């Protein structure tokens, strides 16, 4: 009998297939004691296992590229954390085996993170994955992971570690469903990059029996268990129609009455450029430069290395717009040479622009490298600062850009509610705004983007978040300047129409989402988008806002 479940759709498309569960196992080693004379050997075993796991994570990152590379390289740094390794050595010295010492050291660190508050739940999940990989290697057993199968399937998991998500084979994994996670979790972001339909935050997903046939709608978040032939045909027909519409939609982004909305790509480096160009991106709306810095957490990349990486991206968009975000370090992207190790709450501490202003040499080198990379190119370079809180921040960044001789537009990211509330003041110092809806939602609702339990508050359809977008867009319009969105909200085709109606002047997203947004935007006039935006803001919840916008755009 067909039943319907609902989670949070995070990656477009339809997948119909049999359920296969992520392999799980309790990797808790026995608490046996070792003689003192074996301590040095055990410490060596532990270090070898840690180094091997870190190397594996880095290798997976290089294979996957893009978003996944930064996530996996951050996990590799976590594996080799000096404090953790010192604790492992200490535990071995008093009689623990290598595997038990690793298990207990990670458990202690995990407890510290969990005790610091829910905001670090996403990092705790990554920490568990690193621990399991090290312990599995020490025990000589396979790491639980993606199931072996010769036939395509729908993957079910409590959550997916970045190392597993990054290398999923779309030819075998038709789609995936997780109990945890949210619309901006690592799993969701990587699913969109892979083009795999995905639903997260589905309570009870683990109870779906192995081999059960389900149909996954990655747009609506609906899961149909044992779908009828009629339901299968309906979903497959809708998917085919959507694919045909995508193929027919080409050219610059615009509404049906010709209102231009440039559609740009989010990239992490040169490796993401081919997919963006192929998808018809009109430029880059967010170049995440921290990927370059994560290659080596001990020191900043040289000016020469930065110039080469920036120029490779700039050259791909001749006469296009490329918006570069300077280094956003801190919180879930710690760097040993920049990030304080003892912050009680890194997400609310010294991160983003605050970090760079504390290390002006790092900012100056990056801005100088960007200036050199753009020399002689016809590209329209724009450079923006992350985590701008007020006009003082904006002025400090603009002054640094001018001091570095940067011939570009200077902008500010709106990720903190204060920046949206005082956007017009900030625009006295910079020339454009770019809304990072992921962090803006996180700080508006005090809801960590990695925690499934608060995923409803991370929904970009939340009316309060739309109010902040409208405030920013209105301020930019009043000042005759631009205001784009580069957060994951821009990847939702229906929400893209609402954002356009709110006055947003450009949309930037992962390359895989560009065709969907282009095709949907082209179906409606600007006036329809404005009415949908007004209806969404008048709602009291994210679900009501989505339904209200749908009703307006469908003519109901």
Coordinates of C-alpha atoms in Angstrom, one line a residue:
X1 CA 0.0 0.0 0.0
X2 CA 1.4 3.4 -1.0
X3 CA 2.2 5.7 1.9
X4 CA 3.7 9.2 1.8
X5 CA 6.5 10.6 4.1
X6 CA 7.8 14.1 4.0
X7 CA 11.3 15.4 4.8
X8 CA 13.2 18.4 3.4
X9 CA 14.0 18.3 -0.3
X10 CA 17.5 19.6 -0.9
X11 CA 18.5 18.5 -4.4
X12 CA 16.1 18.5 -7.4
X13 CA 15.1 15.4 -9.4
X14 CA 13.2 12.2 -9.0
X15 CA 14.6 8.8 -8.0
X16 CA 12.7 5.5 -7.9
X17 CA 14.4 2.4 -6.7
X18 CA 15.0 -0.1 -3.9
X19 CA 16.2 0.9 -0.5
X20 CA 19.8 0.1 0.5
X21 CA 21.0 1.1 4.0
X22 CA 24.3 2.7 4.8
X23 CA 26.6 0.1 6.4
X24 CA 26.9 0.6 10.2
X25 CA 28.8 -1.1 12.9
X26 CA 29.8 -0.4 16.5
X27 CA 33.5 0.3 16.2
X28 CA 34.2 0.3 19.9
X29 CA 37.4 -1.6 20.6
X30 CA 37.9 -3.7 23.7
X31 CA 39.4 -2.0 26.7
X32 CA 42.5 -4.3 27.0
X33 CA 45.6 -3.2 28.8
X34 CA 49.1 -3.3 27.2
X35 CA 52.5 -3.7 28.8
X36 CA 54.6 -0.6 29.3
X37 CA 57.3 -1.8 26.9
X38 CA 54.7 -1.9 24.1
X39 CA 53.6 1.8 24.5
X40 CA 56.0 3.2 22.0
X41 CA 55.0 0.6 19.3
X42 CA 51.3 1.4 20.0
X43 CA 51.9 5.1 19.7
X44 CA 53.6 4.5 16.3
X45 CA 50.6 2.4 15.2
X46 CA 48.2 5.2 16.2
X47 CA 50.2 7.9 14.3
X48 CA 50.4 5.7 11.2
X49 CA 46.7 5.1 11.2
X50 CA 45.9 8.8 11.7
X51 CA 48.3 9.8 8.9
X52 CA 46.8 7.2 6.6
X53 CA 43.2 8.3 7.3
X54 CA 44.2 12.0 6.7
X55 CA 45.9 11.1 3.5
X56 CA 42.8 9.1 2.4
X57 CA 40.5 12.1 3.2
X58 CA 42.8 14.5 1.3
X59 CA 42.9 12.1 -1.7
X60 CA 39.1 11.8 -1.7
X61 CA 38.9 15.6 -1.7
X62 CA 41.2 16.0 -4.6
X63 CA 39.2 13.4 -6.6
X64 CA 35.9 15.1 -5.8
X65 CA 37.1 18.7 -6.1
X66 CA 34.9 21.8 -5.5
X67 CA 32.9 22.0 -2.3
X68 CA 33.8 18.5 -1.3
X69 CA 37.5 19.2 -1.3
X70 CA 37.3 21.8 1.4
X71 CA 35.1 19.7 3.6
X72 CA 37.3 16.7 3.4
X73 CA 40.5 18.6 3.9
X74 CA 39.0 20.1 7.0
X75 CA 38.3 16.6 8.2
X76 CA 41.9 15.6 7.5
X77 CA 43.1 18.4 9.7
X78 CA 40.7 17.3 12.4
X79 CA 42.3 13.8 12.3
X80 CA 45.7 15.2 12.8
X81 CA 44.8 17.7 15.5
X82 CA 47.9 18.1 17.7
X83 CA 45.9 18.2 21.0
X84 CA 44.0 15.0 20.1
X85 CA 47.2 13.2 19.2
X86 CA 48.8 14.3 22.5
X87 CA 45.8 12.9 24.3
X88 CA 46.1 9.6 22.4
X89 CA 49.8 9.3 23.3
X90 CA 49.1 10.0 26.9
X91 CA 46.4 7.3 27.1
X92 CA 48.7 4.8 25.5
X93 CA 51.5 5.7 27.9
X94 CA 49.3 4.6 30.8
X95 CA 48.3 1.3 29.3
X96 CA 45.6 1.7 26.6
X97 CA 45.9 0.0 23.2
X98 CA 46.2 2.3 20.2
X99 CA 42.6 1.7 19.0
X100 CA 41.2 2.2 22.5
X101 CA 43.2 5.3 23.1
X102 CA 41.9 6.8 19.8
X103 CA 38.4 5.9 20.7
X104 CA 38.5 7.4 24.2
X105 CA 40.4 10.6 23.1
X106 CA 37.9 11.3 20.4
X107 CA 35.0 10.6 22.9
X108 CA 36.4 13.1 25.3
X109 CA 36.8 15.8 22.6
X110 CA 33.3 14.9 21.3
X111 CA 31.9 15.5 24.8
X112 CA 33.6 18.9 25.0
X113 CA 32.2 20.0 21.7
X114 CA 28.7 18.7 22.5
X115 CA 28.8 20.5 25.8
X116 CA 29.7 23.8 24.1
X117 CA 26.2 23.8 22.5
X118 CA 24.2 22.5 19.6
X119 CA 25.9 24.8 17.2
X120 CA 28.8 22.3 16.9
X121 CA 26.6 19.2 16.1
X122 CA 27.7 19.2 12.5
X123 CA 31.4 19.1 13.5
X124 CA 30.6 16.4 16.0
X125 CA 29.3 14.2 13.2
X126 CA 32.4 14.8 11.2
X127 CA 34.5 14.0 14.2
X128 CA 32.7 10.7 14.7
X129 CA 33.4 9.8 11.1
X130 CA 37.1 10.5 11.5
X131 CA 37.3 8.4 14.7
X132 CA 35.6 5.5 13.0
X133 CA 38.0 5.6 10.1
X134 CA 41.0 5.6 12.4
X135 CA 39.7 2.8 14.6
X136 CA 38.6 0.7 11.7
X137 CA 42.1 0.9 10.2
X138 CA 43.7 0.0 13.6
X139 CA 41.4 -3.0 14.0
X140 CA 42.0 -4.1 10.4
X141 CA 38.2 -4.1 9.5
X142 CA 36.5 -2.4 6.6
X143 CA 35.1 1.0 7.3
X144 CA 31.3 0.9 7.3
X145 CA 30.0 2.9 4.3
X146 CA 28.1 2.9 1.0
X147 CA 26.8 -0.6 0.3
X148 CA 28.2 -2.8 -2.5
X149 CA 25.6 -3.3 -5.2
X150 CA 25.5 -4.1 -8.9
X151 CA 22.1 -2.6 -9.3
X152 CA 21.1 1.1 -8.8
X153 CA 19.4 1.9 -5.5
X154 CA 18.2 4.7 -3.2
X155 CA 20.6 5.1 -0.3
X156 CA 19.2 5.5 3.3
X157 CA 21.3 6.7 6.2
X158 CA 21.1 8.4 9.5
X159 CA 23.4 11.0 8.0
X160 CA 26.1 10.9 5.4
X161 CA 29.7 11.8 6.1
X162 CA 31.3 14.1 3.6
X163 CA 33.8 11.4 2.7
X164 CA 31.0 9.1 1.6
X165 CA 28.8 11.8 -0.1
X166 CA 31.7 13.3 -2.1
X167 CA 32.4 10.1 -4.0
X168 CA 28.9 8.7 -4.5
X169 CA 28.5 7.2 -8.0
X170 CA 25.4 8.7 -9.5
X171 CA 25.1 5.7 -11.9
X172 CA 24.4 3.5 -8.9
X173 CA 23.1 5.9 -6.2
X174 CA 19.8 7.1 -7.7
X175 CA 19.2 9.4 -4.8
X176 CA 19.5 9.4 -1.0
X177 CA 17.4 10.0 2.1
X178 CA 18.8 10.9 5.6
X179 CA 17.2 11.2 9.0
X180 CA 19.5 14.0 10.0
X181 CA 20.9 17.1 8.2
X182 CA 19.3 20.2 6.9
X183 CA 19.0 22.2 3.6
X184 CA 22.5 23.7 4.1
X185 CA 24.3 20.7 5.6
X186 CA 27.4 19.3 3.9
X187 CA 25.3 16.3 2.6
X188 CA 22.8 18.7 1.0
X189 CA 25.4 20.9 -0.6
X190 CA 27.3 17.9 -2.0
X191 CA 24.1 16.3 -3.3
X192 CA 23.3 19.4 -5.4
X193 CA 26.9 19.5 -6.7
X194 CA 26.5 15.8 -7.8
X195 CA 23.1 16.3 -9.3
X196 CA 21.7 13.5 -7.1
X197 CA 18.1 13.9 -5.8
X198 CA 18.1 14.0 -2.0
X199 CA 15.8 14.4 0.9
X200 CA 17.1 15.1 4.4
X201 CA 15.6 15.5 7.9
X202 CA 13.2 12.6 7.4
X203 CA 12.2 11.1 10.8
X204 CA 12.1 7.3 10.7
X205 CA 14.0 7.0 7.5
X206 CA 16.1 4.2 9.0
X207 CA 12.9 2.1 9.5
X208 CA 12.4 1.7 5.8
X209 CA 13.0 -2.0 5.1
X210 CA 15.9 -3.1 2.9
X211 CA 14.6 -3.7 -0.6
X212 CA 11.5 -1.6 -0.2
X213 CA 10.8 0.4 -3.4
X214 CA 10.5 4.1 -2.8
X215 CA 10.1 7.2 -5.0
X216 CA 12.0 10.3 -3.9
X217 CA 11.1 13.8 -5.0
X218 CA 14.1 15.9 -4.2
X219 CA 12.2 19.1 -5.0
X220 CA 9.2 18.7 -2.6
X221 CA 10.8 16.4 0.0
X222 CA 8.1 13.8 -0.5
X223 CA 8.9 10.1 -0.2
X224 CA 6.4 7.6 -1.6
X225 CA 6.7 4.1 -0.1
X226 CA 5.7 1.3 -2.5
X227 CA 4.4 3.8 -5.1
X228 CA 1.6 2.6 -7.4
X229 CA 2.2 2.3 -11.1
X230 CA 0.1 5.4 -11.6
X231 CA 2.3 7.4 -9.1
X232 CA 5.5 6.1 -10.8
X233 CA 4.2 7.1 -14.2
X234 CA 3.1 10.6 -12.9
X235 CA 6.6 11.2 -11.3
X236 CA 8.5 9.9 -14.3
X237 CA 6.3 12.0 -16.7
X238 CA 6.9 15.1 -14.5
X239 CA 10.7 14.5 -14.5
X240 CA 10.8 14.0 -18.3
X241 CA 8.8 17.3 -18.8
X242 CA 11.2 19.1 -16.4
X243 CA 14.2 17.7 -18.3
X244 CA 12.8 18.9 -21.6
X245 CA 12.1 22.3 -20.2
X246 CA 15.6 22.6 -18.9
X247 CA 17.1 21.7 -22.3
X248 CA 15.0 24.3 -24.0
X249 CA 16.0 27.1 -21.6
X250 CA 19.2 28.8 -22.6
X251 CA 20.7 32.3 -22.5
X252 CA 20.9 35.0 -19.8
X253 CA 18.5 34.8 -16.8
X254 CA 15.4 36.9 -17.2
X255 CA 11.7 36.9 -16.4
X256 CA 9.2 36.3 -19.2
X257 CA 8.7 40.0 -19.7
X258 CA 12.4 40.6 -20.1
X259 CA 13.5 41.8 -16.6
X260 CA 17.1 40.7 -16.4
X261 CA 18.3 38.6 -13.5
X262 CA 21.9 37.5 -14.1
X263 CA 22.4 33.9 -13.1
X264 CA 25.9 33.3 -11.6
X265 CA 27.8 30.3 -10.3
X266 CA 29.2 29.5 -6.8
X267 CA 32.7 28.1 -7.2
X268 CA 35.5 27.0 -4.9
X269 CA 38.4 27.2 -7.5
X270 CA 39.4 26.4 -11.1
X271 CA 38.1 22.9 -10.8
X272 CA 34.5 24.1 -10.6
X273 CA 34.7 26.3 -13.6
X274 CA 34.0 23.8 -16.5
X275 CA 30.6 22.8 -14.9
X276 CA 29.7 26.5 -14.4
X277 CA 30.5 27.4 -18.0
X278 CA 28.7 24.3 -19.4
X279 CA 25.6 25.2 -17.3
X280 CA 25.6 28.7 -18.9
X281 CA 26.6 30.7 -15.9
X282 CA 26.9 34.4 -16.7
X283 CA 29.8 34.8 -14.3
X284 CA 30.7 33.9 -10.7
X285 CA 28.6 35.2 -7.9
X286 CA 30.7 33.6 -5.1
X287 CA 34.3 32.5 -5.4
X288 CA 35.0 30.8 -2.1
X289 CA 38.7 31.5 -1.7
X290 CA 39.1 29.5 1.5
X291 CA 39.5 26.3 -0.4
X292 CA 43.0 27.6 -1.5
X293 CA 43.9 28.3 2.1
X294 CA 42.7 24.9 3.4
X295 CA 45.4 23.1 1.3
X296 CA 47.7 23.9 4.2
X297 CA 46.3 25.0 7.5
X298 CA 49.7 25.9 8.9
X299 CA 50.4 28.9 6.7
X300 CA 48.8 31.1 4.1
X301 CA 49.4 30.3 0.4
X302 CA 52.0 32.4 -1.3
X303 CA 51.0 35.5 -3.3
X304 CA 52.2 33.6 -6.5
X305 CA 50.0 30.6 -5.8
X306 CA 47.0 32.8 -5.1
X307 CA 47.5 34.8 -8.3
X308 CA 47.6 31.6 -10.4
X309 CA 44.4 30.2 -8.9
X310 CA 42.5 33.5 -9.1
X311 CA 43.6 34.2 -12.7
X312 CA 42.4 30.7 -13.8
X313 CA 38.9 31.5 -12.7
X314 CA 38.9 35.1 -14.0
X315 CA 40.1 34.0 -17.5
X316 CA 37.1 31.6 -17.8
X317 CA 34.6 34.5 -17.8
X318 CA 35.9 37.2 -20.3
X319 CA 33.8 40.3 -19.9
X320 CA 31.8 38.5 -17.3
X321 CA 31.3 39.3 -13.6
X322 CA 33.4 37.5 -11.0
X323 CA 32.6 38.1 -7.4
X324 CA 35.4 37.0 -5.0
X325 CA 34.9 36.5 -1.3
X326 CA 38.1 37.1 0.6
X327 CA 39.1 34.4 3.1
X328 CA 36.3 33.3 5.4
X329 CA 38.1 31.5 8.2
X330 CA 36.9 30.5 11.6
X331 CA 33.9 28.5 13.0
X332 CA 33.7 25.3 10.9
X333 CA 36.7 26.4 8.7
X334 CA 39.5 26.7 11.2
X335 CA 43.1 27.5 10.1
X336 CA 46.0 26.9 12.5
X337 CA 47.8 30.1 11.7
X338 CA 44.7 32.3 12.0
X339 CA 42.0 30.8 14.2
X340 CA 42.0 31.0 18.0
X341 CA 42.1 27.5 19.5
X342 CA 40.3 28.3 22.7
X343 CA 37.1 30.2 21.6
X344 CA 34.1 29.1 23.6
X345 CA 31.8 29.7 20.6
X346 CA 33.7 30.0 17.3
X347 CA 30.5 30.8 15.2
X348 CA 30.0 33.9 17.3
X349 CA 33.7 34.8 17.7
X350 CA 36.5 35.9 15.5
X351 CA 35.7 34.7 12.1
X352 CA 35.4 36.1 8.6
X353 CA 36.4 39.8 8.2
X354 CA 37.2 40.0 11.9
X355 CA 39.9 37.4 11.5
X356 CA 41.4 39.3 8.5
X357 CA 41.4 42.6 10.3
X358 CA 43.3 40.9 13.1
X359 CA 45.8 39.7 10.5
X360 CA 46.1 42.6 8.0
X361 CA 49.1 41.0 6.3
X362 CA 47.0 38.0 5.2
X363 CA 44.3 40.3 3.9
X364 CA 46.8 42.6 2.1
X365 CA 48.5 39.6 0.4
X366 CA 45.2 38.3 -0.8
X367 CA 44.0 41.7 -2.2
X368 CA 47.3 42.3 -3.9
X369 CA 47.1 38.8 -5.5
X370 CA 43.6 39.6 -6.8
X371 CA 44.8 42.9 -8.2
X372 CA 47.7 41.1 -10.1
X373 CA 45.4 38.3 -11.3
X374 CA 43.0 40.7 -12.9
X375 CA 45.7 42.8 -14.7
X376 CA 45.1 42.9 -18.4
X377 CA 41.8 40.9 -18.3
X378 CA 38.5 42.4 -19.4
X379 CA 36.7 40.7 -16.6
X380 CA 34.5 42.7 -14.1
X381 CA 36.1 41.9 -10.8
X382 CA 34.2 42.5 -7.6
X383 CA 35.6 41.6 -4.1
X384 CA 33.5 41.2 -1.0
X385 CA 34.1 40.7 2.7
X386 CA 32.4 38.0 4.8
X387 CA 30.6 38.6 8.1
X388 CA 30.3 42.3 7.8
X389 CA 28.4 43.6 10.9
X390 CA 28.2 47.4 10.4
X391 CA 29.5 50.4 8.6
X392 CA 32.8 50.3 10.6
X393 CA 33.5 46.9 9.2
X394 CA 32.6 47.9 5.7
X395 CA 34.9 51.0 5.8
X396 CA 37.8 49.0 7.1
X397 CA 37.5 46.5 4.2
X398 CA 37.1 49.2 1.6
X399 CA 40.1 51.1 3.0
X400 CA 42.2 47.8 2.8
X401 CA 41.1 47.3 -0.8
X402 CA 42.1 50.8 -1.8
X403 CA 45.4 50.5 0.0
X404 CA 46.2 47.3 -1.9
X405 CA 45.6 49.2 -5.2
X406 CA 42.7 46.9 -6.2
X407 CA 40.8 48.1 -9.2
X408 CA 37.5 46.5 -8.5
X409 CA 34.1 47.0 -6.9
X410 CA 34.2 46.5 -3.1
X411 CA 31.2 44.8 -1.5
X412 CA 29.9 43.4 1.8
X413 CA 28.2 40.1 2.5
X414 CA 24.9 40.3 4.5
X415 CA 25.1 37.3 6.8
X416 CA 24.4 39.0 10.1
X417 CA 21.0 40.5 10.8
X418 CA 22.6 43.8 11.8
X419 CA 23.9 44.1 8.3
X420 CA 20.5 43.8 6.8
X421 CA 18.9 46.2 9.3
X422 CA 21.6 48.8 8.6
X423 CA 22.2 48.0 4.9
X424 CA 21.9 51.5 3.7
X425 CA 24.5 52.7 6.2
X426 CA 26.9 49.9 5.0
X427 CA 26.3 51.0 1.4
X428 CA 27.8 54.3 2.1
X429 CA 31.2 52.5 2.2
X430 CA 30.8 49.7 -0.4
X431 CA 29.3 49.4 -3.9
X432 CA 27.2 46.2 -3.6
X433 CA 25.7 43.7 -1.2
X434 CA 25.6 39.9 -1.4
X435 CA 23.2 37.9 0.8
X436 CA 24.6 34.7 2.3
X437 CA 21.3 33.2 3.2
X438 CA 22.8 30.1 4.9
X439 CA 24.5 32.1 7.7
X440 CA 21.9 34.8 7.7
X441 CA 19.3 32.2 8.6
X442 CA 21.6 30.6 11.2
X443 CA 22.2 33.9 13.0
X444 CA 18.6 35.1 12.6
X445 CA 17.0 32.0 14.2
X446 CA 19.9 30.8 16.4
X447 CA 19.7 27.5 14.5
X448 CA 22.9 25.7 13.4
X449 CA 22.8 24.7 9.7
X450 CA 24.1 21.2 10.5
X451 CA 21.5 20.3 13.1
X452 CA 18.5 18.3 11.7
X453 CA 16.4 19.1 14.8
X454 CA 16.2 22.8 13.9
X455 CA 16.1 22.4 10.1
X456 CA 12.7 24.1 9.9
X457 CA 14.4 27.3 11.1
X458 CA 17.1 26.9 8.5
X459 CA 14.4 26.9 5.7
X460 CA 15.1 29.9 3.5
X461 CA 11.3 30.3 3.0
X462 CA 11.0 31.6 6.6
X463 CA 9.2 34.9 6.3
X464 CA 11.5 36.6 8.8
X465 CA 14.4 35.8 6.5
X466 CA 12.5 37.1 3.5
X467 CA 11.9 40.3 5.4
X468 CA 15.7 40.7 5.9
X469 CA 16.3 40.1 2.2
X470 CA 13.7 42.7 1.3
X471 CA 15.3 45.2 3.7
X472 CA 18.7 44.7 2.0
X473 CA 17.3 44.9 -1.5
X474 CA 15.3 48.0 -0.8
X475 CA 18.4 49.7 0.7
X476 CA 20.5 48.8 -2.4
X477 CA 17.8 50.1 -4.7
X478 CA 17.6 53.4 -2.8
X479 CA 21.3 53.8 -3.1
X480 CA 21.3 52.8 -6.8
X481 CA 23.5 49.8 -6.1
X482 CA 23.1 46.0 -6.5
X483 CA 22.1 43.3 -4.1
X484 CA 22.6 39.7 -5.0
X485 CA 21.9 36.3 -3.3
X486 CA 24.7 33.8 -3.2
X487 CA 23.4 31.5 -0.5
X488 CA 21.7 28.1 -1.1
X489 CA 18.3 29.9 -1.3
X490 CA 19.1 31.0 -4.9
X491 CA 19.2 27.3 -6.0
X492 CA 15.4 26.8 -5.3
X493 CA 13.7 27.7 -8.6
X494 CA 10.4 28.9 -6.9
X495 CA 12.3 30.8 -4.3
X496 CA 14.4 32.4 -7.0
X497 CA 11.3 33.9 -8.4
X498 CA 10.3 35.3 -4.9
X499 CA 13.8 36.7 -4.4
X500 CA 13.5 38.4 -7.8
X501 CA 10.2 39.8 -6.6
X502 CA 11.8 41.1 -3.5
X503 CA 14.2 43.2 -5.6
X504 CA 17.3 41.0 -5.6
X505 CA 19.4 41.9 -8.7
X506 CA 21.4 38.6 -9.3
X507 CA 21.3 35.0 -8.2
X508 CA 24.3 32.7 -7.6
X509 CA 24.2 29.0 -7.0
X510 CA 25.9 25.6 -7.7
X511 CA 26.2 24.9 -11.4
X512 CA 23.7 22.0 -11.3
X513 CA 20.9 24.3 -10.2
X514 CA 21.3 26.9 -12.9
X515 CA 19.1 25.3 -15.6
X516 CA 16.3 24.7 -13.2
X517 CA 16.3 28.4 -12.0
X518 CA 16.7 29.7 -15.5
X519 CA 13.7 27.7 -16.9
X520 CA 11.4 28.6 -13.9
X521 CA 12.2 32.3 -13.9
X522 CA 11.5 32.5 -17.6
X523 CA 7.9 31.3 -17.0
X524 CA 6.8 34.4 -15.0
X525 CA 6.6 38.1 -15.3
X526 CA 8.3 40.5 -12.8
X527 CA 4.9 41.5 -11.6
X528 CA 4.0 37.9 -10.8
X529 CA 7.3 37.5 -8.9
X530 CA 6.5 40.6 -6.9
X531 CA 3.0 39.3 -6.0
X532 CA 4.5 36.0 -5.0
X533 CA 7.0 37.7 -2.8
X534 CA 4.4 39.8 -1.1
X535 CA 2.3 36.7 -0.5
X536 CA 5.3 34.8 1.0
X537 CA 6.2 37.6 3.4
X538 CA 2.6 37.8 4.6
X539 CA 2.7 34.2 5.7
X540 CA 3.5 33.0 9.2
X541 CA 5.7 30.0 8.5
X542 CA 8.0 28.7 5.8
X543 CA 5.5 26.1 4.6
X544 CA 2.8 28.7 4.4
X545 CA 5.1 31.1 2.5
X546 CA 6.0 28.4 0.0
X547 CA 2.4 27.5 -0.6
X548 CA 1.3 31.1 -0.9
X549 CA 4.0 31.8 -3.5
X550 CA 3.0 28.7 -5.4
X551 CA -0.6 29.7 -5.4
X552 CA 0.2 33.1 -6.8
X553 CA 2.5 31.8 -9.6
X554 CA 0.0 29.0 -10.5
X555 CA -2.8 31.5 -10.9
X556 CA -4.9 30.1 -8.1

